[in-house]
Coordinates of C-alpha atoms in Angstrom, one line a residue:
M20 CA 57.4 30.0 -35.4
K21 CA 56.8 26.6 -33.7
I22 CA 54.2 24.6 -34.2
G23 CA 52.6 22.4 -32.0
L24 CA 49.2 20.9 -30.8
S25 CA 47.3 21.0 -27.3
S26 CA 46.8 18.3 -25.4
Y27 CA 43.2 19.0 -25.5
S28 CA 43.5 17.6 -29.2
F29 CA 43.8 14.0 -27.8
R30 CA 41.1 14.1 -24.9
P31 CA 38.8 12.0 -26.1
M32 CA 41.8 9.5 -26.4
L33 CA 43.4 9.9 -23.5
T34 CA 40.2 9.8 -21.2
D35 CA 38.9 6.7 -22.3
G36 CA 42.3 4.9 -22.6
R37 CA 43.5 4.4 -26.3
L38 CA 46.1 6.9 -25.6
T39 CA 48.2 6.9 -22.8
L40 CA 50.2 10.3 -21.8
E41 CA 53.1 8.3 -23.0
T42 CA 52.3 7.2 -26.6
L43 CA 51.1 10.6 -26.9
F44 CA 54.7 12.0 -25.9
D45 CA 55.1 9.1 -28.9
W46 CA 52.7 10.6 -31.5
L47 CA 54.7 13.9 -31.4
K48 CA 57.5 12.8 -31.8
E49 CA 56.7 10.6 -34.9
H50 CA 54.7 13.3 -36.5
G51 CA 57.2 16.2 -36.1
A52 CA 55.7 18.3 -33.2
E53 CA 57.5 21.0 -32.2
H54 CA 55.6 20.9 -28.8
L55 CA 52.8 20.2 -26.5
E56 CA 50.5 22.9 -24.7
I57 CA 49.1 21.6 -21.6
A58 CA 45.2 22.1 -21.1
T59 CA 45.6 20.5 -17.6
F60 CA 42.2 18.2 -17.2
S61 CA 43.0 16.3 -20.2
F62 CA 44.6 14.1 -18.2
A63 CA 41.7 13.5 -15.5
G64 CA 40.1 10.6 -15.6
A65 CA 36.2 10.5 -16.9
G66 CA 34.2 11.9 -15.1
T67 CA 36.7 14.1 -12.7
D68 CA 37.3 16.5 -14.7
A69 CA 35.6 19.2 -12.7
G70 CA 37.8 20.8 -10.0
Y71 CA 41.1 18.1 -11.2
D72 CA 44.6 20.3 -10.7
L73 CA 47.4 18.8 -11.9
S74 CA 49.7 20.7 -9.8
T75 CA 49.0 18.2 -7.1
D76 CA 48.8 15.1 -9.0
K77 CA 52.4 14.0 -8.7
A78 CA 52.4 10.2 -10.3
V79 CA 51.5 12.3 -13.7
L80 CA 53.8 15.5 -13.2
K81 CA 56.2 12.6 -12.7
R82 CA 55.2 10.6 -15.6
L83 CA 55.0 14.1 -17.7
E84 CA 58.3 15.0 -16.7
A85 CA 59.5 11.2 -17.8
A86 CA 58.1 11.3 -21.2
V87 CA 60.1 14.8 -21.9
A88 CA 62.8 13.8 -21.1
R89 CA 63.0 10.2 -23.0
T90 CA 61.4 12.0 -26.2
G91 CA 62.6 16.2 -26.6
V92 CA 59.0 17.4 -26.9
P93 CA 58.9 20.4 -24.8
I94 CA 55.9 21.1 -23.0
S95 CA 55.6 25.6 -24.1
G96 CA 52.5 26.8 -21.5
F97 CA 49.8 25.1 -19.3
C98 CA 46.1 25.7 -19.7
L99 CA 43.3 25.5 -17.2
G100 CA 39.7 27.1 -16.0
A101 CA 39.7 29.3 -13.4
S102 CA 37.1 31.9 -12.3
F103 CA 38.2 35.4 -10.7
L104 CA 34.2 36.4 -10.1
E105 CA 33.5 37.9 -6.5
G106 CA 32.7 34.5 -3.8
E107 CA 33.7 32.5 -1.3
E108 CA 35.4 30.7 -3.9
R109 CA 37.4 33.3 -5.8
R110 CA 40.6 33.2 -3.4
A111 CA 41.0 29.3 -3.6
Q112 CA 40.8 30.3 -7.8
I113 CA 43.6 32.7 -7.6
D114 CA 45.8 30.4 -5.1
L115 CA 45.1 27.5 -7.9
V116 CA 46.4 29.5 -11.0
K117 CA 49.1 30.7 -8.9
R118 CA 50.0 26.7 -8.5
H119 CA 50.1 26.5 -12.3
V120 CA 52.4 29.5 -12.8
E121 CA 55.1 27.5 -10.3
L122 CA 54.2 24.2 -12.1
C123 CA 55.2 26.4 -15.7
A124 CA 58.4 27.0 -14.1
R125 CA 59.2 23.9 -12.8
F126 CA 58.4 22.4 -16.5
G127 CA 60.6 25.8 -18.2
A128 CA 57.1 26.3 -19.8
G129 CA 56.6 30.1 -20.6
F130 CA 53.6 30.7 -20.8
L131 CA 49.9 30.4 -18.6
R132 CA 46.5 30.9 -20.1
H133 CA 44.1 31.0 -17.4
D134 CA 40.3 31.6 -17.7
V135 CA 38.3 33.9 -15.4
V136 CA 34.9 32.6 -15.9
P137 CA 33.6 29.3 -15.8
W138 CA 33.5 28.8 -20.2
A139 CA 29.8 28.1 -20.2
L140 CA 28.6 30.9 -18.5
R141 CA 27.0 33.2 -20.7
P142 CA 25.8 36.5 -19.7
N143 CA 22.7 37.8 -20.2
D144 CA 22.9 41.8 -20.9
A145 CA 26.7 43.6 -20.7
G146 CA 25.8 44.9 -17.3
E147 CA 26.6 41.4 -15.8
I148 CA 30.3 41.6 -17.5
E149 CA 30.6 45.4 -16.1
A150 CA 29.7 44.6 -12.7
A151 CA 32.0 41.4 -12.9
F152 CA 34.6 43.6 -14.8
S153 CA 36.9 44.9 -11.6
S154 CA 37.3 41.4 -9.9
I155 CA 38.4 39.9 -13.2
V156 CA 40.5 42.4 -13.7
D157 CA 41.9 42.1 -10.0
G158 CA 42.7 38.7 -10.6
C159 CA 44.4 38.6 -13.4
R160 CA 46.8 42.0 -12.5
E161 CA 47.7 39.5 -9.4
V162 CA 48.2 36.2 -11.7
A163 CA 50.2 38.7 -14.1
E164 CA 52.6 40.1 -11.6
F165 CA 53.0 36.9 -9.9
G166 CA 53.9 35.5 -13.0
A167 CA 56.5 37.8 -13.8
Q168 CA 58.5 36.7 -10.6
H169 CA 58.6 33.5 -11.9
G170 CA 59.1 34.6 -15.6
V171 CA 56.0 32.7 -16.9
V172 CA 54.2 34.8 -19.1
T173 CA 50.2 34.9 -17.8
S174 CA 47.3 35.2 -20.5
V175 CA 43.4 35.5 -21.0
E176 CA 42.0 33.2 -24.2
D177 CA 38.9 34.2 -26.3
H178 CA 37.2 31.2 -24.4
G179 CA 33.8 30.7 -24.4
F180 CA 30.9 33.3 -24.2
F181 CA 31.4 35.9 -21.3
M182 CA 35.1 37.2 -21.7
N183 CA 35.4 36.8 -25.4
G184 CA 35.3 39.0 -28.3
A185 CA 38.3 41.3 -29.2
E186 CA 36.6 44.5 -28.0
R187 CA 36.5 43.1 -24.6
L188 CA 40.0 41.1 -24.6
L189 CA 41.5 44.7 -25.3
R190 CA 39.2 46.2 -22.7
L191 CA 40.9 43.5 -20.7
V192 CA 44.4 43.9 -21.3
H193 CA 44.1 48.0 -21.1
A194 CA 42.6 47.9 -17.3
V195 CA 44.8 44.9 -16.2
G196 CA 48.0 47.0 -17.4
H197 CA 50.7 44.4 -16.6
D198 CA 53.7 43.8 -19.6
N199 CA 53.3 40.2 -18.0
F200 CA 49.5 40.1 -18.7
K201 CA 49.0 39.2 -22.7
L202 CA 46.2 37.1 -24.7
T203 CA 46.4 33.7 -25.9
V204 CA 44.5 34.3 -29.5
D205 CA 42.3 31.4 -30.7
V206 CA 41.6 32.4 -33.9
G207 CA 38.2 30.4 -33.9
N208 CA 36.4 31.0 -30.9
F209 CA 36.0 34.4 -31.7
L210 CA 32.9 32.5 -33.7
C211 CA 31.3 31.8 -30.2
V212 CA 30.0 35.3 -29.3
D213 CA 29.7 36.1 -33.0
D214 CA 32.8 37.7 -33.3
N215 CA 34.4 38.6 -36.4
P216 CA 37.2 35.7 -36.5
Y217 CA 39.8 37.5 -39.3
V218 CA 38.8 41.4 -38.1
A219 CA 39.1 39.9 -34.3
T220 CA 42.4 38.0 -34.8
R221 CA 44.0 41.0 -36.6
R222 CA 42.8 43.0 -33.5
T223 CA 44.5 40.9 -30.8
L224 CA 47.2 39.2 -32.0
P225 CA 49.4 42.5 -30.9
Q226 CA 48.4 41.2 -28.1
A227 CA 49.3 37.9 -28.1
S228 CA 52.0 35.7 -25.9
F229 CA 50.0 32.3 -27.9
V230 CA 48.4 31.6 -30.9
H231 CA 45.8 28.7 -31.1
V232 CA 44.4 27.5 -34.5
K233 CA 41.3 25.8 -35.4
D234 CA 38.3 25.4 -38.2
F235 CA 34.9 25.3 -37.8
Y236 CA 31.6 24.2 -39.4
T237 CA 29.0 27.4 -38.8
R238 CA 25.6 27.2 -40.2
R239 CA 22.3 29.5 -39.7
A240 CA 19.5 27.0 -38.7
E241 CA 20.4 24.0 -36.0
P242 CA 21.3 21.4 -37.9
G243 CA 21.0 18.8 -35.2
P244 CA 23.1 17.6 -32.2
G245 CA 26.7 18.0 -31.6
W246 CA 26.8 21.7 -32.6
L247 CA 27.4 24.7 -30.6
K248 CA 24.6 27.8 -30.4
T249 CA 26.5 30.7 -30.2
A250 CA 25.6 33.7 -28.6
G251 CA 24.1 34.9 -31.3
G252 CA 21.8 32.0 -32.1
E253 CA 24.1 30.4 -34.5
F254 CA 25.5 27.2 -34.9
I255 CA 29.4 25.8 -34.7
R256 CA 31.4 22.6 -34.7
G257 CA 34.6 21.8 -35.0
S258 CA 36.4 20.5 -38.0
V259 CA 39.7 19.5 -39.0
F260 CA 42.0 22.4 -39.8
G261 CA 41.5 22.6 -43.3
F262 CA 38.2 20.8 -43.9
G263 CA 35.6 23.7 -42.0
D264 CA 33.8 26.9 -43.4
L265 CA 36.4 28.8 -41.9
D266 CA 39.2 30.8 -44.4
T267 CA 42.2 29.1 -42.9
K268 CA 44.8 30.6 -45.2
A269 CA 43.5 33.7 -44.4
L270 CA 43.8 33.3 -40.4
L271 CA 47.1 32.3 -41.0
E272 CA 48.5 35.2 -43.0
S273 CA 47.2 37.2 -40.4
V274 CA 49.4 35.5 -37.9
V275 CA 52.2 35.7 -40.0
A276 CA 51.5 39.6 -40.9
S277 CA 51.5 40.5 -37.8
G278 CA 55.1 39.3 -36.9
F279 CA 54.3 36.7 -34.1
D280 CA 56.8 34.5 -33.6
G281 CA 56.0 32.0 -31.0
F282 CA 54.4 29.0 -30.1
L283 CA 51.3 28.0 -31.9
S284 CA 49.1 25.2 -30.9
L285 CA 46.2 23.3 -33.5
E286 CA 43.5 22.8 -31.2
Y287 CA 41.3 20.1 -33.1
E288 CA 38.1 19.1 -31.2
G289 CA 36.1 17.6 -34.3
A290 CA 34.0 14.9 -35.0
E291 CA 36.6 13.1 -37.5
P292 CA 38.6 10.2 -35.4
T293 CA 41.0 12.2 -33.4
L294 CA 44.7 11.1 -34.5
F295 CA 43.2 11.7 -37.8
G296 CA 42.4 15.2 -37.6
C297 CA 45.2 15.8 -35.6
E298 CA 47.7 14.3 -38.5
V299 CA 46.1 16.0 -41.4
G300 CA 45.2 19.6 -39.2
L301 CA 49.3 19.8 -38.5
N302 CA 50.1 18.9 -42.0
N303 CA 47.6 21.5 -43.3
I304 CA 48.7 24.1 -41.3
R305 CA 52.4 23.3 -42.4
R306 CA 51.6 23.0 -45.6
V307 CA 49.9 26.7 -45.9
L308 CA 52.4 28.6 -43.8
K309 CA 55.3 27.2 -46.3
E310 CA 53.0 28.6 -48.8
I311 CA 52.4 32.1 -47.3
E312 CA 56.2 32.2 -46.7
G313 CA 56.8 31.2 -50.1

């Protein structure tokens, strides 16, 4: 496996200017990161992330190319928000994702993760998901076919509340029915819909093209501000990988046992200082993998 980070991990510092695109790549090189996965809105300015389109931001793209060339840290893939729900914006959203397929090809990155609904959208009932399913399937298939033409594997992640949970995701992969459509398996995000992360991770790893690792604190009762309420009414908050309530070693053992040998990204979204969380989390991943692999 190639161990790196998502740019999302650094978003607080990128947004307020404490870290630039260039100093981010310096940090990655200094800490031995084997790749960077780009969450596109990481490079949107403060308050401009809604509707940000990295594929048209020529200045940032030029800086990205220069940073990759200077440091030798490759870009492994891109992640972006999108919605394939029926409506007047659907075609524009599919075209947006296709432009990012082309962006992957430009950077030699073989993987694109796209959403299919706004991440915060919470379904009122199973019927709402069922009503949207065919539109989501068709959009995913169109993008997967386009990705195949450009050598880019496309995927959906267990992200948010609507298209999350092992059962829904595996059903989506089956319905799309295209060899170029896979899953980005986030070992922690299953908690958003109260799916057992250990079981869900094992179930979905055979369909994984990319893996995200993270850790969460979990609580039954509302602890106060800064916590995300799950679909079932429990509460989670990001932590340094290895500091939270998840059995991170068990999750990494499942990744290793599955035979996955691709890109693995740390997504740090905790309240502890950004660079501390990224460095400690990265080192914990390496240490635990070394223990597992003997």
